[in-house]
Amino acid sequence: MPTHETSHAPSHTSRCAAAIPLNPLRALFPLVARDGMLSFANGHPSPDACDHVGLAHAVDCAKDDEMSWRYGPSIGDPDLRPQLAMLSDVEPDAIVVTSGSQQGIDIAVRSALNPDDCVAIPSACYPAVLSVLAANGQRPIAIAEDEHGVLPEALHDTISSSAVRALYLTPTFGNPTGRVMPRARRIALLEICAQHDVLVIEDDPYCDLWFETPPHDTFVALARVVNRNADVIALRSASKSVAPGLRVGWMVVPDRLRGAVAAIKQASDLQTSGLAQRTVFHYLSSGQFDAWLPQVRALYQERQTVMIDGLHSAGFAPTPVDGGMFSWVKLPSGVNPETLFSNAVKQNVLFAPGISFASDPTNQSLRHHIRLCFAAQGCAKIKQGCKRLGQALAESSEAQNHD
Ligand code: PMP
């Protein structure tokens, strides 16, 4: 089973590059590519969720649009920024267009933090954040969580004992747990961060994918109404709701950081692709996005229902989430996670082991969870995959009984 390791780098590699941990999810790619493998491991949106017709029309408009082919402002296309501002319910000046929210994380960190600064991150965390922090020389500190997310007392204790400059979170349908942090918890964390001058980096690529009701107030919105001293950078993305290959995301940046963010974006890549930005602009202008998104939500909701049923029949006890793409499932007691993983691979089904998301690799408690993406496969494959998981679980329990 792949684990956190640091890549072995030749001597001419920078210290930061050498410190980047191998991404445990990327290490699964060879298994994903195996013939007959049914994978719930990757967090990739479904090709069925892509509005091919609407996007083809938008690409047609973009290809005939001279704005697609020019250099443009580093902070983003002047027509697209107001549209994104509406989606985030902020003023257009706050928007910086990025190449996916992954670049948003990088730019946030490089604009607001120095090497050696500490960043508080949830104990179960999107692994590519560790890569960004290592690449820029910051130190991650894992903060304990309960079912509502990062614990305010734990954050407070950590801030009191180390030089924490930022808190990174995915509070809405987060990766890996799929859960939504309740409003009261958000406010408690925001207050602590405001009090200690800690920047909140709210990574929010899944917020559009709600099933029945839109999610709670974002940290950005709460900062406006609850504590104006709080600094929040929010990161959004078109990857999960439009198409990941476009590589269009955006940042909502507080006033005092706008100059730094614009400078880092410019230093990084001058601007996000003009063709991609104009495609998103034409897609949003056409009204097709508003018409299509409810279908994506319904598709993923149905897939979650099928997966939850299948997992129950297979002997797991999953809890449904209210949106997003992930099911975070605790293993039945007595099941050895590594045995289950290798039995699942033998059965040609793949999940992401919980330990892949440990922000502190010495924290073994996440071993007893697995993350399953219900978004990427159709219902028939989900049923089949759950049967295979059931078989793997039965074999793992039998193996356990013979130990
Ligand atoms: N943040 C989180 C929490 C993610 O799960 C992902 C993608 N899996 C990203 C950022 C990067 O997404 P994008 O395609 O927008 O760069």
Short mmCIF file of C-alpha atoms and ligand atoms in Angstrom, two decimals:
data_model
loop_
_atom_site.label_atom_id
_atom_site.label_comp_id
_atom_site.label_asym_id
_atom_site.label_seq_id
_atom_site.Cartn_x
_atom_site.Cartn_y
_atom_site.Cartn_z
CA MET A 1 0.00 0.00 0.00
CA PRO A 2 1.55 3.36 -0.98
CA THR A 3 2.51 5.56 1.97
CA HIS A 4 3.94 9.04 2.54
CA GLU A 5 7.53 9.11 1.43
CA THR A 6 9.81 11.83 0.26
CA SER A 7 11.04 11.58 -3.30
CA HIS A 8 14.73 10.63 -3.67
CA ALA A 9 16.23 13.54 -5.50
CA PRO A 10 19.57 13.95 -7.20
CA SER A 11 21.93 16.51 -5.65
CA HIS A 12 21.14 19.35 -8.08
CA THR A 13 17.49 19.36 -6.94
CA SER A 14 16.44 22.22 -4.65
CA ARG A 15 15.88 21.48 -0.95
CA CYS A 16 12.21 22.44 -1.35
CA ALA A 17 11.66 20.16 -4.34
CA ALA A 18 13.39 17.30 -2.55
CA ALA A 19 11.15 17.83 0.47
CA ILE A 20 7.92 17.38 -1.50
CA PRO A 21 6.31 14.18 -0.27
CA LEU A 22 5.23 11.60 -2.85
CA ASN A 23 1.49 12.07 -3.28
CA PRO A 24 0.02 8.76 -2.06
CA LEU A 25 -3.00 9.10 -4.36
CA ARG A 26 -0.83 9.64 -7.43
CA ALA A 27 1.15 6.56 -6.39
CA LEU A 28 -2.07 4.57 -6.98
CA PHE A 29 -2.23 5.55 -10.68
CA PRO A 30 -0.52 2.36 -11.97
CA LEU A 31 -3.14 0.29 -10.14
CA VAL A 32 -5.96 2.49 -11.46
CA ALA A 33 -4.67 1.88 -14.99
CA ARG A 34 -4.71 -1.92 -14.60
CA ASP A 35 -7.01 -3.81 -16.97
CA GLY A 36 -10.42 -4.44 -15.39
CA MET A 37 -9.72 -2.29 -12.33
CA LEU A 38 -12.75 -0.45 -10.98
CA SER A 39 -11.50 2.59 -9.12
CA PHE A 40 -13.21 4.63 -6.43
CA ALA A 41 -9.81 5.97 -5.41
CA ASN A 42 -9.38 9.13 -7.47
CA GLY A 43 -11.21 12.35 -6.82
CA HIS A 44 -11.93 12.99 -10.49
CA PRO A 45 -15.27 14.33 -11.72
CA SER A 46 -17.25 12.06 -14.03
CA PRO A 47 -16.95 12.55 -17.81
CA ASP A 48 -20.79 12.23 -17.79
CA ALA A 49 -20.93 15.37 -15.65
CA CYS A 50 -19.34 17.43 -18.40
CA ASP A 51 -21.74 19.47 -20.55
CA HIS A 52 -20.06 18.53 -23.84
CA VAL A 53 -22.60 20.32 -26.05
CA GLY A 54 -22.69 23.53 -24.01
CA LEU A 55 -18.91 23.58 -23.71
CA ALA A 56 -18.38 22.87 -27.42
CA HIS A 57 -20.53 25.93 -28.14
CA ALA A 58 -18.51 28.00 -25.64
CA VAL A 59 -15.24 26.83 -27.23
CA ASP A 60 -16.62 27.84 -30.65
CA CYS A 61 -17.38 31.33 -29.35
CA ALA A 62 -13.97 31.51 -27.64
CA LYS A 63 -12.07 30.49 -30.75
CA ASP A 64 -13.63 33.37 -32.71
CA ASP A 65 -13.04 35.82 -29.89
CA GLU A 66 -9.82 37.77 -30.28
CA MET A 67 -9.58 38.21 -26.49
CA SER A 68 -8.74 34.47 -26.31
CA TRP A 69 -5.51 34.91 -28.18
CA ARG A 70 -4.00 37.98 -26.53
CA TYR A 71 -2.09 38.58 -23.34
CA GLY A 72 -4.50 39.81 -20.69
CA PRO A 73 -4.31 41.14 -17.14
CA SER A 74 -2.58 38.82 -14.64
CA ILE A 75 -5.51 39.03 -12.24
CA GLY A 76 -7.84 37.65 -14.90
CA ASP A 77 -10.08 38.36 -17.84
CA PRO A 78 -12.01 41.62 -17.26
CA ASP A 79 -15.32 40.09 -18.37
CA LEU A 80 -14.89 36.84 -16.46
CA ARG A 81 -14.00 38.39 -13.09
CA PRO A 82 -17.42 40.00 -12.55
CA GLN A 83 -19.13 36.70 -13.39
CA LEU A 84 -16.97 34.84 -10.87
CA ALA A 85 -17.59 37.61 -8.34
CA MET A 86 -21.33 36.95 -8.67
CA LEU A 87 -20.79 33.23 -8.07
CA SER A 88 -18.81 34.05 -4.92
CA ASP A 89 -21.08 36.92 -3.86
CA VAL A 90 -18.21 39.42 -3.59
CA GLU A 91 -17.14 42.52 -5.48
CA PRO A 92 -15.21 41.96 -8.76
CA ASP A 93 -12.09 43.68 -7.38
CA ALA A 94 -11.67 40.77 -4.96
CA ILE A 95 -11.33 38.18 -7.76
CA VAL A 96 -8.07 36.80 -9.15
CA VAL A 97 -8.40 34.09 -11.80
CA THR A 98 -6.04 31.14 -11.30
CA SER A 99 -5.06 27.98 -13.15
CA GLY A 100 -7.27 25.75 -11.00
CA SER A 101 -7.66 26.03 -7.26
CA GLN A 102 -4.37 24.14 -6.92
CA GLN A 103 -2.58 27.25 -8.17
CA GLY A 104 -4.78 29.28 -5.82
CA ILE A 105 -3.36 27.38 -2.83
CA ASP A 106 0.16 28.00 -4.07
CA ILE A 107 -0.41 31.70 -4.71
CA ALA A 108 -2.14 32.17 -1.35
CA VAL A 109 0.79 30.59 0.46
CA ARG A 110 3.45 32.46 -1.51
CA SER A 111 1.69 35.82 -1.17
CA ALA A 112 0.96 35.72 2.53
CA LEU A 113 3.58 33.50 4.13
CA ASN A 114 7.34 33.22 4.51
CA PRO A 115 9.48 30.10 4.40
CA ASP A 116 9.52 28.41 7.83
CA ASP A 117 6.08 29.79 8.76
CA CYS A 118 3.75 27.19 10.22
CA VAL A 119 0.41 26.38 8.61
CA ALA A 120 -2.32 24.66 10.59
CA ILE A 121 -4.08 21.98 8.57
CA PRO A 122 -6.74 19.42 9.47
CA SER A 123 -5.43 16.02 10.57
CA ALA A 124 -7.22 14.50 7.53
CA CYS A 125 -6.22 16.70 4.63
CA TYR A 126 -6.08 16.99 0.81
CA PRO A 127 -2.54 15.64 0.26
CA ALA A 128 -1.48 18.09 -2.48
CA VAL A 129 -1.50 20.87 0.12
CA LEU A 130 1.50 19.21 1.75
CA SER A 131 3.28 19.44 -1.61
CA VAL A 132 2.57 23.17 -1.88
CA LEU A 133 3.82 23.80 1.66
CA ALA A 134 6.96 21.72 1.12
CA ALA A 135 7.63 23.44 -2.22
CA ASN A 136 7.51 26.82 -0.51
CA GLY A 137 9.29 25.87 2.71
CA GLN A 138 6.35 26.20 5.15
CA ARG A 139 5.77 23.73 7.94
CA PRO A 140 2.41 21.97 8.24
CA ILE A 141 1.01 21.35 11.73
CA ALA A 142 -1.83 18.85 11.97
CA ILE A 143 -4.79 19.95 14.09
CA ALA A 144 -7.10 17.38 15.69
CA GLU A 145 -10.64 17.12 14.35
CA ASP A 146 -13.98 15.70 15.36
CA GLU A 147 -16.91 14.96 13.05
CA HIS A 148 -17.48 18.73 12.62
CA GLY A 149 -13.91 19.46 11.54
CA VAL A 150 -10.93 21.17 13.16
CA LEU A 151 -11.32 21.56 16.94
CA PRO A 152 -11.16 25.20 18.09
CA GLU A 153 -9.39 24.27 21.37
CA ALA A 154 -6.76 22.32 19.46
CA LEU A 155 -6.23 25.23 17.05
CA HIS A 156 -5.96 27.66 19.96
CA ASP A 157 -3.40 25.47 21.75
CA THR A 158 -1.31 25.12 18.60
CA ILE A 159 -1.39 28.85 17.87
CA SER A 160 -0.30 29.54 21.46
CA SER A 161 2.70 27.25 21.16
CA SER A 162 3.92 27.75 17.56
CA ALA A 163 4.25 30.48 14.95
CA VAL A 164 1.09 29.60 13.01
CA ARG A 165 0.46 32.15 10.24
CA ALA A 166 -2.40 30.44 8.37
CA LEU A 167 -5.14 27.86 8.72
CA TYR A 168 -5.97 25.80 5.61
CA LEU A 169 -9.41 24.14 5.43
CA THR A 170 -11.84 22.48 3.01
CA PRO A 171 -14.93 23.11 5.15
CA THR A 172 -17.62 22.29 2.60
CA PHE A 173 -18.05 18.72 1.29
CA GLY A 174 -14.35 18.55 2.12
CA ASN A 175 -11.69 16.26 0.85
CA PRO A 176 -11.48 13.54 2.19
CA THR A 177 -14.49 13.45 4.56
CA GLY A 178 -17.20 15.00 2.36
CA ARG A 179 -18.65 16.69 5.45
CA VAL A 180 -19.79 20.28 5.97
CA MET A 181 -18.43 22.20 8.92
CA PRO A 182 -21.33 23.68 10.95
CA ARG A 183 -21.74 27.46 11.13
CA ALA A 184 -20.94 27.68 14.85
CA ARG A 185 -17.64 25.84 14.33
CA ARG A 186 -16.76 28.16 11.45
CA ILE A 187 -17.40 31.21 13.61
CA ALA A 188 -15.36 29.80 16.50
CA LEU A 189 -12.36 29.16 14.21
CA LEU A 190 -12.72 32.53 12.52
CA GLU A 191 -12.70 34.33 15.88
CA ILE A 192 -9.52 32.54 16.96
CA CYS A 193 -7.81 33.32 13.66
CA ALA A 194 -8.85 36.99 13.78
CA GLN A 195 -7.62 37.31 17.35
CA HIS A 196 -4.18 35.88 16.48
CA ASP A 197 -3.78 37.41 13.01
CA VAL A 198 -3.91 34.01 11.33
CA LEU A 199 -4.96 33.95 7.66
CA VAL A 200 -7.76 31.52 6.80
CA ILE A 201 -7.31 29.74 3.45
CA GLU A 202 -10.75 28.38 2.60
CA ASP A 203 -10.35 25.84 -0.20
CA ASP A 204 -13.83 25.38 -1.62
CA PRO A 205 -13.82 23.46 -4.93
CA TYR A 206 -16.86 21.28 -4.06
CA CYS A 207 -19.37 23.90 -2.83
CA ASP A 208 -21.46 23.86 -6.06
CA LEU A 209 -22.13 20.15 -5.74
CA TRP A 210 -24.87 20.24 -3.07
CA PHE A 211 -27.73 17.74 -3.25
CA GLU A 212 -30.78 19.18 -1.45
CA THR A 213 -29.79 22.52 0.06
CA PRO A 214 -26.96 24.95 -0.61
CA PRO A 215 -24.20 24.83 2.03
CA HIS A 216 -23.75 27.17 5.02
CA ASP A 217 -22.12 30.55 4.95
CA THR A 218 -18.58 30.50 3.69
CA PHE A 219 -15.73 31.80 5.85
CA VAL A 220 -15.49 34.75 3.44
CA ALA A 221 -19.13 35.64 4.03
CA LEU A 222 -18.86 35.12 7.78
CA ALA A 223 -15.78 37.33 7.95
CA ARG A 224 -17.98 40.14 6.58
CA VAL A 225 -20.76 39.73 9.10
CA VAL A 226 -19.07 38.28 12.18
CA ASN A 227 -15.53 39.56 12.35
CA ARG A 228 -14.19 42.14 9.96
CA ASN A 229 -10.68 41.69 11.38
CA ALA A 230 -10.49 38.18 9.98
CA ASP A 231 -8.43 37.71 6.82
CA VAL A 232 -9.79 35.03 4.52
CA ILE A 233 -8.61 33.93 1.10
CA ALA A 234 -11.21 31.72 -0.57
CA LEU A 235 -10.36 29.38 -3.44
CA ARG A 236 -12.94 28.22 -5.94
CA SER A 237 -12.71 26.12 -9.06
CA ALA A 238 -14.48 25.32 -12.31
CA SER A 239 -12.88 21.85 -12.20
CA LYS A 240 -15.65 20.02 -10.38
CA SER A 241 -18.63 21.89 -11.80
CA VAL A 242 -17.54 22.61 -15.40
CA ALA A 243 -14.45 20.61 -16.43
CA PRO A 244 -11.06 20.00 -14.76
CA GLY A 245 -9.15 20.16 -18.05
CA LEU A 246 -9.97 23.85 -18.45
CA ARG A 247 -7.73 24.62 -15.45
CA VAL A 248 -9.76 27.63 -14.39
CA GLY A 249 -10.18 28.54 -10.75
CA TRP A 250 -10.39 31.76 -8.82
CA MET A 251 -9.37 33.38 -5.57
CA VAL A 252 -11.35 35.78 -3.42
CA VAL A 253 -8.66 37.99 -1.95
CA PRO A 254 -8.97 40.46 0.97
CA ASP A 255 -8.06 44.04 0.23
CA ARG A 256 -4.70 44.08 2.01
CA LEU A 257 -3.38 41.05 0.10
CA ARG A 258 -4.47 42.01 -3.43
CA GLY A 259 -1.18 43.62 -4.45
CA ALA A 260 0.87 40.65 -3.24
CA VAL A 261 -1.43 38.10 -4.87
CA ALA A 262 -1.37 39.96 -8.21
CA ALA A 263 2.45 40.15 -8.08
CA ILE A 264 2.84 36.43 -7.31
CA LYS A 265 0.33 35.44 -9.99
CA GLN A 266 2.27 37.51 -12.51
CA ALA A 267 5.60 36.07 -11.39
CA SER A 268 4.15 32.59 -11.58
CA ASP A 269 2.62 32.41 -15.09
CA LEU A 270 1.70 35.96 -16.21
CA GLN A 271 -1.94 34.89 -16.56
CA THR A 272 -4.26 31.91 -16.81
CA SER A 273 -4.85 30.73 -20.40
CA GLY A 274 -6.88 33.30 -22.34
CA LEU A 275 -8.64 30.59 -24.34
CA ALA A 276 -9.70 28.77 -21.17
CA GLN A 277 -10.90 31.97 -19.49
CA ARG A 278 -12.89 33.08 -22.52
CA THR A 279 -14.41 29.59 -22.80
CA VAL A 280 -15.62 29.81 -19.22
CA PHE A 281 -16.82 33.37 -19.85
CA HIS A 282 -18.90 32.31 -22.88
CA TYR A 283 -20.17 29.23 -21.08
CA LEU A 284 -21.37 31.25 -18.08
CA SER A 285 -22.85 33.98 -20.35
CA SER A 286 -24.83 31.40 -22.34
CA GLY A 287 -26.86 30.40 -19.28
CA GLN A 288 -25.92 26.77 -19.94
CA PHE A 289 -24.03 26.45 -16.66
CA ASP A 290 -27.11 27.33 -14.60
CA ALA A 291 -29.15 24.84 -16.59
CA TRP A 292 -26.56 22.06 -16.43
CA LEU A 293 -25.40 22.21 -12.81
CA PRO A 294 -28.66 20.82 -11.30
CA GLN A 295 -28.16 17.75 -13.50
CA VAL A 296 -24.65 17.22 -12.14
CA ARG A 297 -25.98 17.49 -8.59
CA ALA A 298 -28.74 14.97 -9.33
CA LEU A 299 -26.28 12.60 -11.03
CA TYR A 300 -23.91 12.60 -8.05
CA GLN A 301 -26.73 12.33 -5.52
CA GLU A 302 -28.07 9.24 -7.29
CA ARG A 303 -24.57 7.74 -7.41
CA GLN A 304 -24.07 8.36 -3.72
CA THR A 305 -27.37 6.59 -2.95
CA VAL A 306 -26.32 3.57 -5.01
CA MET A 307 -22.92 3.50 -3.33
CA ILE A 308 -24.32 3.80 0.18
CA ASP A 309 -26.77 0.91 -0.52
CA GLY A 310 -23.99 -1.17 -2.07
CA LEU A 311 -21.62 -0.54 0.83
CA HIS A 312 -24.28 -1.48 3.38
CA SER A 313 -24.90 -4.76 1.55
CA ALA A 314 -21.13 -5.30 1.44
CA GLY A 315 -20.81 -5.07 5.24
CA PHE A 316 -19.70 -1.45 5.68
CA ALA A 317 -21.58 1.24 7.64
CA PRO A 318 -21.28 4.42 5.54
CA THR A 319 -22.94 7.74 6.41
CA PRO A 320 -24.34 9.75 3.49
CA VAL A 321 -23.07 13.28 2.91
CA ASP A 322 -25.03 16.29 1.63
CA GLY A 323 -22.92 16.98 -1.44
CA GLY A 324 -19.52 16.73 -3.08
CA MET A 325 -17.91 13.56 -4.37
CA PHE A 326 -16.64 11.55 -1.40
CA SER A 327 -17.72 8.94 1.09
CA TRP A 328 -15.41 8.60 4.11
CA VAL A 329 -16.04 5.21 5.63
CA LYS A 330 -14.83 3.74 8.91
CA LEU A 331 -13.77 0.14 8.56
CA PRO A 332 -15.60 -2.49 10.60
CA SER A 333 -13.67 -3.29 13.75
CA GLY A 334 -11.10 -6.02 13.50
CA VAL A 335 -10.37 -5.43 9.80
CA ASN A 336 -6.73 -4.87 8.99
CA PRO A 337 -6.64 -1.93 6.51
CA GLU A 338 -3.57 -3.15 4.62
CA THR A 339 -5.06 -6.65 4.21
CA LEU A 340 -8.31 -5.11 2.96
CA PHE A 341 -6.39 -2.98 0.47
CA SER A 342 -4.50 -5.92 -1.02
CA ASN A 343 -7.64 -8.07 -1.14
CA ALA A 344 -9.48 -5.23 -2.87
CA VAL A 345 -6.72 -4.96 -5.46
CA LYS A 346 -7.00 -8.73 -6.03
CA GLN A 347 -10.74 -8.24 -6.55
CA ASN A 348 -10.00 -5.44 -9.04
CA VAL A 349 -11.50 -2.64 -6.99
CA LEU A 350 -9.66 0.31 -5.55
CA PHE A 351 -10.26 2.79 -2.74
CA ALA A 352 -8.06 5.52 -1.29
CA PRO A 353 -6.62 4.35 2.06
CA GLY A 354 -7.35 6.80 4.89
CA ILE A 355 -3.66 7.08 5.77
CA SER A 356 -3.10 8.81 2.38
CA PHE A 357 -4.80 11.88 3.87
CA ALA A 358 -2.84 12.03 7.13
CA SER A 359 -1.28 15.48 7.41
CA ASP A 360 1.00 14.01 10.06
CA PRO A 361 2.27 10.69 8.64
CA THR A 362 2.97 9.38 12.15
CA ASN A 363 -0.75 9.65 12.95
CA GLN A 364 -1.96 6.11 12.34
CA SER A 365 -5.57 6.71 13.39
CA LEU A 366 -6.72 7.44 9.81
CA ARG A 367 -5.68 3.91 8.77
CA HIS A 368 -9.12 2.72 9.81
CA HIS A 369 -10.95 4.88 7.27
CA ILE A 370 -11.17 4.67 3.51
CA ARG A 371 -12.23 7.32 0.99
CA LEU A 372 -14.47 6.32 -1.89
CA CYS A 373 -15.36 8.66 -4.73
CA PHE A 374 -18.98 8.04 -5.73
CA ALA A 375 -18.90 10.61 -8.53
CA ALA A 376 -16.66 9.06 -11.14
CA GLN A 377 -18.37 5.73 -11.96
CA GLY A 378 -21.85 5.00 -13.32
CA CYS A 379 -24.44 3.24 -11.14
CA ALA A 380 -23.88 -0.26 -12.61
CA LYS A 381 -20.15 -0.03 -11.95
CA ILE A 382 -20.73 1.31 -8.45
CA LYS A 383 -22.91 -1.74 -7.67
CA GLN A 384 -20.29 -4.07 -9.13
CA GLY A 385 -17.46 -2.32 -7.29
CA CYS A 386 -19.32 -2.53 -3.97
CA LYS A 387 -19.83 -6.29 -4.49
CA ARG A 388 -16.09 -6.66 -5.06
CA LEU A 389 -15.43 -4.63 -1.92
CA GLY A 390 -17.79 -6.92 -0.02
CA GLN A 391 -15.80 -9.91 -1.26
CA ALA A 392 -12.53 -8.24 -0.24
CA LEU A 393 -13.97 -7.40 3.19
CA ALA A 394 -15.19 -10.98 3.71
CA GLU A 395 -11.74 -12.33 2.80
CA SER A 396 -10.05 -9.79 5.08
CA SER A 397 -12.31 -10.73 7.98
CA GLU A 398 -11.64 -14.44 7.33
CA ALA A 399 -7.91 -13.78 7.19
CA GLN A 400 -8.26 -11.88 10.47
CA ASN A 401 -10.13 -14.81 12.06
CA HIS A 402 -7.30 -17.18 11.17
CA ASP A 403 -4.58 -14.91 12.61
N1 PMP B 1 -8.37 21.49 -3.44
C1 PMP B 1 -8.98 20.32 -3.15
C2 PMP B 1 -9.52 20.10 -1.78
C3 PMP B 1 -9.11 19.33 -4.13
O1 PMP B 1 -9.71 18.19 -3.82
C4 PMP B 1 -8.59 19.57 -5.42
C5 PMP B 1 -8.66 18.56 -6.55
N2 PMP B 1 -8.83 17.29 -6.26
C6 PMP B 1 -7.97 20.80 -5.67
C7 PMP B 1 -7.88 21.74 -4.66
C8 PMP B 1 -7.38 21.14 -7.01
O2 PMP B 1 -8.38 21.34 -7.94
P1 PMP B 1 -8.21 22.18 -9.29
O3 PMP B 1 -8.51 21.23 -10.38
O4 PMP B 1 -9.22 23.28 -9.18
O5 PMP B 1 -6.82 22.70 -9.33
#
